[in-house]
């Protein structure tokens, strides 16, 4: 009897010691992989959706010049706990770009921690395997940017709160799969705090994991219910904070004449309406889904049953999202952005195929080694080609190859393919990311320079008319550089000066539908202006003191009061203070 107790005690101590070791090793590998991944994608401050976040960080809705600005005022009700915490942070933190970079890296780090935890359920447990798995994930092309047929953020090149939820979602699935239901619910509550509708997407996958455990007699209804209840109690403060943010919005839940589905067709329907998504995108999502299904379901790994349940749940959520707009026009239901849940499908598919490839690479004396190397290479290919090649290799391998030793030349071919992936495909991917980062950073730098000039040289109440979307300029081809200039979200943050209208501001209509008539009428007017002269005349009629446009020639035309390399500022008011043309950035003083 004493021997049994001693053995049991030693086993418990061993498991207790292994838990911190697991997390320490996972964290160290995740830090390394996150650094590689950030190098791959790059980071740029002030891009895309930052137009919604930076005014919150600057607290612009508290400044007098914005008291009647419908877009800026709507951001008071942006009910994400991340931005509730960062509201007005500019007053206390001098370097906001550095803050965003740190948050961006931590977001990516969370993703890799989540990937590695879930990969341990698929046999990726040794340190070498974790490193190999993480490097594969870094260069999976369908994780780069946004998800197919839903446009959920994956590995993007700017900081956004939604991408924090990716890693936490993987951790929630991991905890549920391990039977740690309290931790899974707390993780879901954290996701609700970050992004409420992401938490909604996760309900069905987590429920199916619980049902899977019940069917396997791993847990009872009573055990699951009690632990879920404890988790709900623990995360209730986070839920209440966000719920209070929603309820503080005077337009939340009130009847509105706005047909949200019709508005989304005008604005950005890809998160919600399947009939607006291109066939190519739909086929891309089908390819990703098929790869994930083959990698998870065909090998028949017993440990993968929980992840299979989560994967089925994610697919069901997406299918529900396809149907919802056809059966209801409810703004509440449409605002769940259910098609954007394709994010979870991409994450789980990447997890499954990277874990399968890692397990095959470990067996370098067997027939699966060469297919594993081919999968690693083809995962770096963008678009249908990569998805098609990976699918073909998977099906061929799973149908035809049996465990057996292979000739040395086949093993050598595998290492040659792997060397191609490491020495050619990966560096090319990094180079592409760095080049795109350079282009975007140059555009942001120009807008930052103009923003600093505006803050120092224009009245507090000044309003700016900014360039319209490049795709509306009537040119057959629009350069990447000109497209980058469309990302002007940093201008208002730096200048603290009002912008008359732009397309991205339409997103605030889901927060405050009353802003729609203003946004729609102004945008229609501005997009109908076909020349600088028309834009100047329109600005004068509407009391807009300044027009920013893409310079049409290297020489500054008449009435230009400031310019950068590609952007010119024109004054529509002869009595407005005039700054010196072409002032070098080094002479600018950033007020405030």
XYZ file of C-alpha atoms in Angstrom:
592
model
C 0.000 0.000 0.000
C 2.835 2.377 0.823
C 4.480 1.676 -2.504
C 1.320 2.632 -4.360
C 1.026 5.908 -2.495
C 4.650 6.846 -3.142
C 4.360 6.041 -6.835
C 1.140 7.997 -7.070
C 2.707 10.961 -5.294
C 5.728 10.922 -7.586
C 3.451 10.773 -10.636
C 1.459 13.731 -9.398
C 4.648 15.697 -8.809
C 5.870 14.791 -12.304
C 2.631 16.021 -13.862
C 2.725 19.177 -11.758
C 6.279 19.851 -12.889
C 5.386 19.131 -16.540
C 2.604 21.743 -16.601
C 4.863 24.811 -16.116
C 7.432 23.196 -18.426
C 4.775 22.811 -21.120
C 3.739 26.449 -20.883
C 7.329 27.742 -20.669
C 8.382 25.766 -23.741
C 5.219 26.705 -25.624
C 5.704 30.380 -24.827
C 9.360 30.402 -25.867
C 8.594 28.737 -29.217
C 5.634 31.075 -29.712
C 7.820 34.149 -29.166
C 10.280 32.903 -31.779
C 7.520 32.068 -34.270
C 5.753 35.384 -33.687
C 8.937 37.265 -34.533
C 9.248 35.328 -37.810
C 5.567 35.846 -38.588
C 5.747 39.595 -37.933
C 8.782 39.745 -40.212
C 6.693 37.935 -42.826
C 3.652 40.220 -42.654
C 5.299 43.457 -41.551
C 3.571 46.076 -39.412
C 2.198 49.456 -40.413
C 0.567 51.962 -38.086
C -2.627 53.671 -39.208
C -3.948 51.341 -41.901
C -7.480 50.323 -42.848
C -9.705 49.854 -39.777
C -7.399 52.042 -37.697
C -9.575 54.884 -38.998
C -12.144 53.682 -36.421
C -9.693 53.100 -33.593
C -7.320 56.059 -33.638
C -10.022 58.696 -32.974
C -10.947 56.662 -29.874
C -7.342 56.567 -28.689
C -7.116 60.337 -29.253
C -10.496 60.926 -27.566
C -11.563 63.135 -30.476
C -15.246 62.855 -29.549
C -14.487 64.980 -26.469
C -13.002 67.851 -28.504
C -15.272 70.811 -29.368
C -14.655 70.775 -33.131
C -16.226 67.295 -33.307
C -19.356 67.988 -31.270
C -21.608 67.550 -34.321
C -19.486 65.084 -36.304
C -21.701 62.005 -36.674
C -18.862 59.614 -37.405
C -16.584 60.665 -34.545
C -19.445 60.789 -32.032
C -20.583 57.286 -33.012
C -17.211 55.930 -31.880
C -18.202 56.605 -28.266
C -20.305 53.478 -28.592
C -17.685 51.187 -30.107
C -18.269 48.486 -27.513
C -15.013 46.545 -27.584
C -13.303 46.294 -24.238
C -9.939 46.905 -25.912
C -10.963 50.348 -27.141
C -12.932 51.141 -24.005
C -9.645 50.716 -22.110
C -7.630 52.711 -24.654
C -10.099 55.599 -24.942
C -8.152 58.863 -24.614
C -4.857 56.991 -24.149
C -3.005 59.584 -26.245
C -3.079 61.915 -23.220
C -0.978 59.504 -21.202
C 1.112 57.654 -23.805
C 3.434 59.649 -26.027
C 4.232 56.949 -28.576
C 0.953 55.463 -29.812
C 2.579 53.754 -32.843
C 4.884 51.877 -30.453
C 1.894 50.905 -28.308
C 0.132 49.514 -31.381
C 3.270 47.606 -32.389
C 3.513 46.005 -28.945
C -0.178 45.080 -29.000
C 0.228 43.768 -32.545
C 3.075 41.489 -31.467
C 1.180 40.280 -28.379
C -1.818 39.526 -30.597
C 0.337 37.409 -32.897
C 1.972 35.769 -29.854
C -1.447 34.754 -28.531
C -2.240 33.174 -31.886
C 0.876 31.019 -31.787
C 0.292 30.016 -28.174
C -3.212 28.937 -29.191
C -1.917 27.076 -32.243
C 0.739 25.235 -30.221
C -1.690 24.248 -27.460
C -4.167 22.833 -29.966
C -1.340 21.152 -31.906
C -0.437 19.223 -28.753
C -3.803 17.465 -29.170
C -2.602 16.289 -32.592
C 0.705 14.827 -31.497
C 2.931 17.918 -31.747
C 4.520 17.701 -28.314
C 8.292 17.591 -28.735
C 10.261 20.836 -28.872
C 11.598 20.162 -32.363
C 8.100 19.385 -33.623
C 6.737 22.579 -32.073
C 9.371 24.653 -33.862
C 8.733 22.928 -37.202
C 4.955 23.261 -36.773
C 5.230 26.970 -35.926
C 7.446 27.698 -38.917
C 4.957 25.969 -41.209
C 2.141 28.091 -39.773
C 4.195 31.265 -40.327
C 4.179 30.727 -44.084
C 0.737 29.249 -44.759
C -0.535 31.465 -47.557
C -4.232 31.188 -46.666
C -3.481 32.650 -43.231
C -1.971 35.747 -44.840
C -4.383 38.697 -44.703
C -8.080 37.896 -44.610
C -10.204 34.768 -44.747
C -11.897 33.701 -47.958
C -15.634 34.431 -48.293
C -15.964 36.391 -45.056
C -12.926 38.665 -44.831
C -12.063 37.939 -41.222
C -8.618 39.150 -40.194
C -5.935 36.470 -39.835
C -2.253 37.431 -40.069
C -2.650 41.060 -41.140
C -0.133 43.918 -41.097
C -1.779 46.340 -38.666
C -3.177 46.141 -35.140
C -6.858 45.393 -34.739
C -8.706 44.129 -31.690
C -10.457 41.306 -33.574
C -7.174 39.548 -34.292
C -6.462 39.293 -30.556
C -9.511 37.043 -30.406
C -7.989 34.533 -32.852
C -5.482 33.208 -30.347
C -7.929 33.319 -27.440
C -10.439 31.340 -29.539
C -7.863 28.616 -30.126
C -7.146 28.552 -26.387
C -10.877 28.269 -25.623
C -11.101 25.268 -27.982
C -7.992 23.737 -26.385
C -9.338 24.128 -22.848
C -12.703 22.658 -23.852
C -11.009 19.724 -25.579
C -9.002 19.048 -22.407
C -12.191 19.110 -20.331
C -11.319 22.397 -18.652
C -14.765 23.862 -19.211
C -14.377 26.686 -16.698
C -11.237 27.931 -18.429
C -12.927 27.554 -21.837
C -15.876 29.702 -20.743
C -13.562 32.321 -19.221
C -11.664 32.427 -22.516
C -14.972 32.874 -24.354
C -15.831 35.701 -21.948
C -12.496 37.373 -22.729
C -13.350 37.045 -26.430
C -16.725 38.691 -25.758
C -14.860 41.529 -24.063
C -12.595 41.868 -27.119
C -15.156 41.298 -29.875
C -18.690 40.294 -28.915
C -19.748 38.655 -32.155
C -16.577 36.523 -32.283
C -17.749 34.984 -28.997
C -21.098 34.211 -30.635
C -19.319 32.305 -33.438
C -17.563 30.171 -30.820
C -20.675 28.985 -28.964
C -21.544 26.143 -31.343
C -17.980 24.729 -31.654
C -17.632 24.657 -27.862
C -21.078 23.090 -27.448
C -20.218 20.323 -29.900
C -17.008 19.570 -27.983
C -19.121 19.188 -24.842
C -21.561 16.899 -26.668
C -18.599 14.876 -27.943
C -17.364 14.420 -24.373
C -20.838 13.361 -23.220
C -21.064 10.773 -25.997
C -17.634 9.393 -25.028
C -18.557 9.432 -21.308
C -15.645 11.734 -20.531
C -17.949 14.002 -18.548
C -21.509 14.210 -17.276
C -24.080 16.934 -17.861
C -23.785 17.917 -14.214
C -20.013 18.289 -14.371
C -20.112 20.353 -17.541
C -22.987 22.545 -16.304
C -21.371 23.329 -12.950
C -18.018 24.230 -14.515
C -19.656 26.345 -17.215
C -21.613 28.181 -14.527
C -18.429 28.901 -12.572
C -16.805 30.209 -15.750
C -19.779 32.479 -16.469
C -19.576 33.922 -12.952
C -15.839 34.562 -13.275
C -16.104 36.340 -16.639
C -19.379 38.180 -15.886
C -17.590 41.498 -15.089
C -16.058 41.477 -18.582
C -19.415 40.704 -20.158
C -21.129 43.465 -18.168
C -18.555 46.056 -19.256
C -19.260 45.377 -22.923
C -23.015 45.068 -22.375
C -22.965 48.481 -20.698
C -21.112 49.835 -23.729
C -23.891 48.621 -26.010
C -26.670 49.914 -23.757
C -25.027 53.355 -23.482
C -25.697 53.852 -27.191
C -29.008 55.780 -27.432
C -29.705 54.136 -30.822
C -29.074 50.559 -29.692
C -32.225 48.460 -30.020
C -34.338 51.380 -31.228
C -36.473 50.965 -34.363
C -34.790 52.408 -37.434
C -35.936 53.072 -40.981
C -32.558 51.869 -42.244
C -32.592 48.505 -44.024
C -29.250 47.136 -42.868
C -29.016 44.528 -45.634
C -29.486 47.201 -48.309
C -26.904 49.402 -46.594
C -24.403 46.540 -46.469
C -24.786 46.064 -50.228
C -23.715 49.714 -50.571
C -20.932 49.516 -48.053
C -19.144 46.233 -47.245
C -21.377 43.153 -47.636
C -18.611 40.536 -47.515
C -18.974 39.891 -43.766
C -22.683 39.129 -44.036
C -24.204 38.531 -47.485
C -23.169 35.441 -49.433
C -24.660 36.722 -52.698
C -22.141 39.571 -52.689
C -19.094 37.292 -52.485
C -17.274 36.318 -55.668
C -17.270 32.726 -56.853
C -13.474 32.735 -56.596
C -13.633 33.576 -52.898
C -16.259 30.908 -52.270
C -14.130 28.320 -54.058
C -11.144 29.450 -51.980
C -13.067 28.834 -48.761
C -14.208 25.431 -50.046
C -10.561 24.575 -50.748
C -9.452 25.587 -47.245
C -12.373 23.705 -45.693
C -11.568 20.558 -47.683
C -7.900 20.679 -46.646
C -8.888 21.004 -42.993
C -11.412 18.175 -43.273
C -8.929 15.816 -44.952
C -6.228 16.585 -42.389
C -8.547 16.218 -39.390
C -10.902 13.419 -40.368
C -9.033 11.042 -42.640
C -6.070 10.025 -40.451
C -8.512 8.866 -37.757
C -6.486 10.185 -34.843
C -8.424 9.461 -31.656
C -7.100 12.623 -30.018
C -8.551 14.708 -32.854
C -12.217 13.964 -32.079
C -12.612 17.164 -30.049
C -11.079 19.281 -32.793
C -13.290 17.547 -35.371
C -16.317 18.549 -33.321
C -15.093 22.158 -33.166
C -14.444 22.140 -36.918
C -17.956 20.874 -37.669
C -19.303 23.582 -35.355
C -17.380 26.304 -37.198
C -18.709 25.063 -40.551
C -22.266 24.978 -39.182
C -21.952 28.574 -37.945
C -20.881 29.630 -41.436
C -23.770 27.731 -43.054
C -26.187 29.439 -40.663
C -24.636 32.735 -41.733
C -25.423 31.930 -45.369
C -29.093 31.332 -44.557
C -29.756 34.150 -42.059
C -30.029 37.091 -44.529
C -32.600 35.122 -46.561
C -34.899 34.515 -43.591
C -34.603 37.731 -41.563
C -33.768 41.403 -41.991
C -33.057 41.761 -38.265
C -30.191 44.178 -37.681
C -29.213 42.233 -34.571
C -28.835 38.969 -36.484
C -27.039 40.562 -39.441
C -24.631 42.361 -37.116
C -23.295 39.020 -35.883
C -21.282 38.948 -39.154
C -21.643 35.163 -39.301
C -19.820 34.786 -42.623
C -16.789 36.315 -40.992
C -16.663 33.162 -38.879
C -14.755 31.687 -41.832
C -11.839 32.949 -39.708
C -12.285 29.967 -37.371
C -12.436 27.554 -40.321
C -9.127 28.950 -41.606
C -7.492 28.733 -38.171
C -8.532 25.128 -37.586
C -7.668 24.080 -41.147
C -4.196 25.629 -40.785
C -3.782 23.894 -37.426
C -4.743 20.519 -38.859
C -2.638 20.610 -42.030
C 0.428 22.044 -40.242
C 0.205 19.349 -37.529
C -0.223 16.604 -40.139
C 2.755 17.873 -42.157
C 4.855 18.084 -38.978
C 4.038 14.482 -38.069
C 4.913 13.330 -41.583
C 8.204 15.254 -41.610
C 9.225 13.448 -38.436
C 9.030 10.121 -40.289
C 11.779 10.828 -42.813
C 12.425 7.144 -43.558
C 8.816 6.448 -44.529
C 6.754 7.075 -47.650
C 4.873 10.020 -46.079
C 8.016 12.151 -45.778
C 8.105 13.376 -49.392
C 4.367 14.261 -49.429
C 4.881 16.108 -46.139
C 7.668 18.154 -47.724
C 5.512 18.885 -50.776
C 2.680 20.069 -48.534
C 5.036 22.451 -46.716
C 6.149 23.907 -50.053
C 2.671 24.163 -51.558
C 1.244 25.806 -48.423
C 3.401 28.821 -49.264
C 1.707 29.183 -52.668
C -1.001 31.833 -52.776
C -4.481 31.328 -54.216
C -6.078 28.352 -55.902
C -2.781 26.870 -57.056
C -1.549 26.305 -53.512
C -4.904 24.999 -52.284
C -5.224 22.669 -55.265
C -1.721 21.227 -54.952
C -2.060 20.646 -51.195
C -5.424 18.937 -51.690
C -4.052 16.721 -54.469
C -1.039 15.637 -52.398
C -3.257 14.921 -49.392
C -5.737 12.798 -51.322
C -3.020 10.878 -53.180
C -1.078 10.187 -49.984
C -4.032 9.184 -47.866
C -5.390 6.884 -50.583
C -2.245 5.184 -51.821
C 0.659 5.314 -49.414
C 1.144 2.645 -46.766
C 3.746 2.727 -43.967
C 6.926 1.261 -45.380
C 10.609 2.177 -45.775
C 11.457 4.196 -48.868
C 14.506 4.307 -51.147
C 17.168 6.817 -50.185
C 16.621 8.828 -53.379
C 13.000 9.509 -52.362
C 14.172 10.737 -48.991
C 16.743 12.962 -50.745
C 13.998 14.389 -52.956
C 12.021 15.228 -49.844
C 14.897 17.145 -48.327
C 15.428 18.963 -51.627
C 11.775 20.040 -51.666
C 12.050 21.103 -48.021
C 15.205 23.104 -48.799
C 13.317 24.846 -51.619
C 10.565 25.824 -49.195
C 13.029 27.101 -46.595
C 15.586 28.775 -48.863
C 13.388 30.054 -51.700
C 9.662 30.188 -50.908
C 9.978 31.560 -47.365
C 12.470 34.341 -48.243
C 10.314 35.357 -51.234
C 7.283 35.575 -48.953
C 9.212 37.727 -46.473
C 10.482 39.944 -49.295
C 6.941 40.423 -50.612
C 5.686 41.360 -47.149
C 8.503 43.825 -46.566
C 7.917 45.485 -49.941
C 4.218 45.931 -49.211
C 5.095 47.265 -45.758
C 7.444 49.813 -47.358
C 4.755 51.057 -49.751
C 2.152 51.367 -47.006
C 4.599 53.005 -44.588
C 5.497 55.640 -47.175
C 1.808 56.452 -47.670
C 1.221 56.685 -43.911
C 4.299 58.910 -43.568
C 2.872 61.335 -46.130
C -0.472 61.507 -44.357
C 1.322 61.946 -41.028
C 3.343 64.828 -42.451
C 0.222 66.543 -43.761
C -1.530 65.899 -40.452
C 1.267 67.604 -38.521
C 1.185 70.557 -40.902
C -2.597 70.870 -40.549
C -2.430 70.798 -36.766
C 0.149 73.589 -36.711
C -1.164 75.777 -39.539
C -4.947 75.567 -39.744
C -7.782 76.691 -37.459
C -9.121 74.168 -34.946
C -12.447 74.137 -36.790
C -10.903 73.494 -40.215
C -12.502 70.801 -42.384
C -10.695 68.811 -45.096
C -11.956 67.179 -48.258
C -9.697 64.181 -48.897
C -9.042 62.255 -52.142
C -11.752 59.899 -53.283
C -11.115 56.182 -53.606
C -8.456 55.423 -56.262
C -10.681 52.884 -58.032
C -13.110 55.719 -58.860
C -10.532 57.830 -60.655
C -11.342 56.286 -64.013
C -7.868 54.871 -64.634
C -7.535 51.428 -66.184
C -4.867 50.491 -63.645
C -4.296 51.810 -60.153
C -0.835 51.378 -58.643
C -0.328 49.764 -55.256
C 1.222 53.048 -54.115
C -1.908 55.008 -55.038
C -4.083 52.414 -53.334
C -1.923 52.820 -50.236
C -2.619 56.555 -50.270
C -6.271 55.669 -49.705
C -5.331 54.529 -46.196
C -5.512 57.957 -44.599
C -6.766 56.866 -41.174
C -3.754 58.447 -39.465
C -4.492 61.975 -40.757
C -7.326 62.829 -38.395
C -5.511 61.256 -35.446
C -2.433 63.419 -36.039
C -4.152 66.653 -37.120
C -7.210 66.714 -34.834
C -8.998 68.304 -37.815
C -12.296 67.214 -39.306
C -12.711 65.221 -42.508
C -15.825 65.911 -44.561
C -16.513 62.314 -45.620
C -14.874 59.146 -46.834
C -16.070 55.665 -47.704
C -14.741 53.871 -44.608
C -16.775 56.118 -42.313
C -19.883 54.301 -43.415
C -18.997 51.552 -40.970
C -20.287 53.693 -38.105
C -23.818 53.401 -39.520
C -24.142 50.032 -37.756
C -23.523 51.890 -34.469
C -25.663 54.947 -35.160
C -28.045 54.454 -38.120
C -28.969 58.157 -37.934
C -25.585 58.945 -39.526
C -26.531 57.153 -42.743
C -28.283 60.069 -44.556
C -25.300 62.375 -43.917
C -22.753 59.792 -45.026
C -24.687 58.693 -48.093
C -25.497 62.186 -49.380
C -21.973 63.506 -48.883
C -20.344 60.431 -50.391
C -22.635 60.542 -53.425
C -21.778 64.189 -53.980
C -18.030 63.715 -53.609
C -17.817 60.596 -55.773
C -19.543 62.521 -58.554
C -16.795 65.157 -58.694
C -14.512 64.440 -61.650
C -11.848 67.131 -61.437
C -9.929 69.234 -58.966
C -11.879 72.307 -60.086
C -15.161 70.582 -59.274
C -13.825 69.478 -55.894
C -12.647 72.995 -55.084
C -16.010 74.486 -56.066
C -17.884 71.888 -54.017
C -15.660 72.542 -51.009
C -16.265 76.301 -51.236
C -20.044 75.807 -51.424
C -20.032 73.611 -48.324
C -17.689 75.676 -46.160
C -14.785 73.212 -46.461
C -11.593 75.191 -46.063
C -9.073 72.719 -47.477
C -8.891 70.127 -50.229
C -6.268 67.357 -50.286
C -5.660 65.709 -53.641
C -3.047 63.589 -55.372
C -0.609 65.957 -57.063
C -0.900 65.687 -60.835
C 2.599 66.990 -61.592
C 5.968 67.375 -59.838
C 5.555 71.156 -59.877
C 3.184 72.623 -57.318
C 0.176 74.152 -59.132
C -1.483 77.394 -58.171
C -3.222 77.607 -54.798
C -1.198 74.728 -53.326
C -0.324 75.749 -49.793
C 1.476 72.557 -48.803
C 2.587 69.365 -50.490
C 4.393 66.119 -49.904
C 5.806 63.838 -52.571
C 2.369 62.824 -53.857
C -0.224 64.798 -51.924
C -1.144 68.473 -52.374
C -3.175 70.657 -50.012
C -5.285 73.424 -51.574
C -6.987 76.286 -49.757
C -10.492 77.371 -50.643
C -10.326 80.361 -48.291
C -8.098 83.288 -49.306
C -7.894 84.472 -45.710
C -6.771 81.090 -44.264
C -3.276 80.975 -42.759
C -0.845 79.798 -45.402
C 2.104 77.556 -44.608
C 5.264 77.452 -46.667
C 5.235 75.049 -49.617
C 7.323 71.905 -49.504
C 8.384 72.436 -45.916
C 10.704 69.561 -45.028
C 9.434 67.278 -42.254
C 12.423 68.160 -40.103
C 11.165 71.740 -39.794
C 7.694 70.733 -38.619
C 6.708 71.172 -35.026
C 4.065 68.717 -33.837
C 1.796 70.741 -31.576
C 0.157 69.069 -28.612
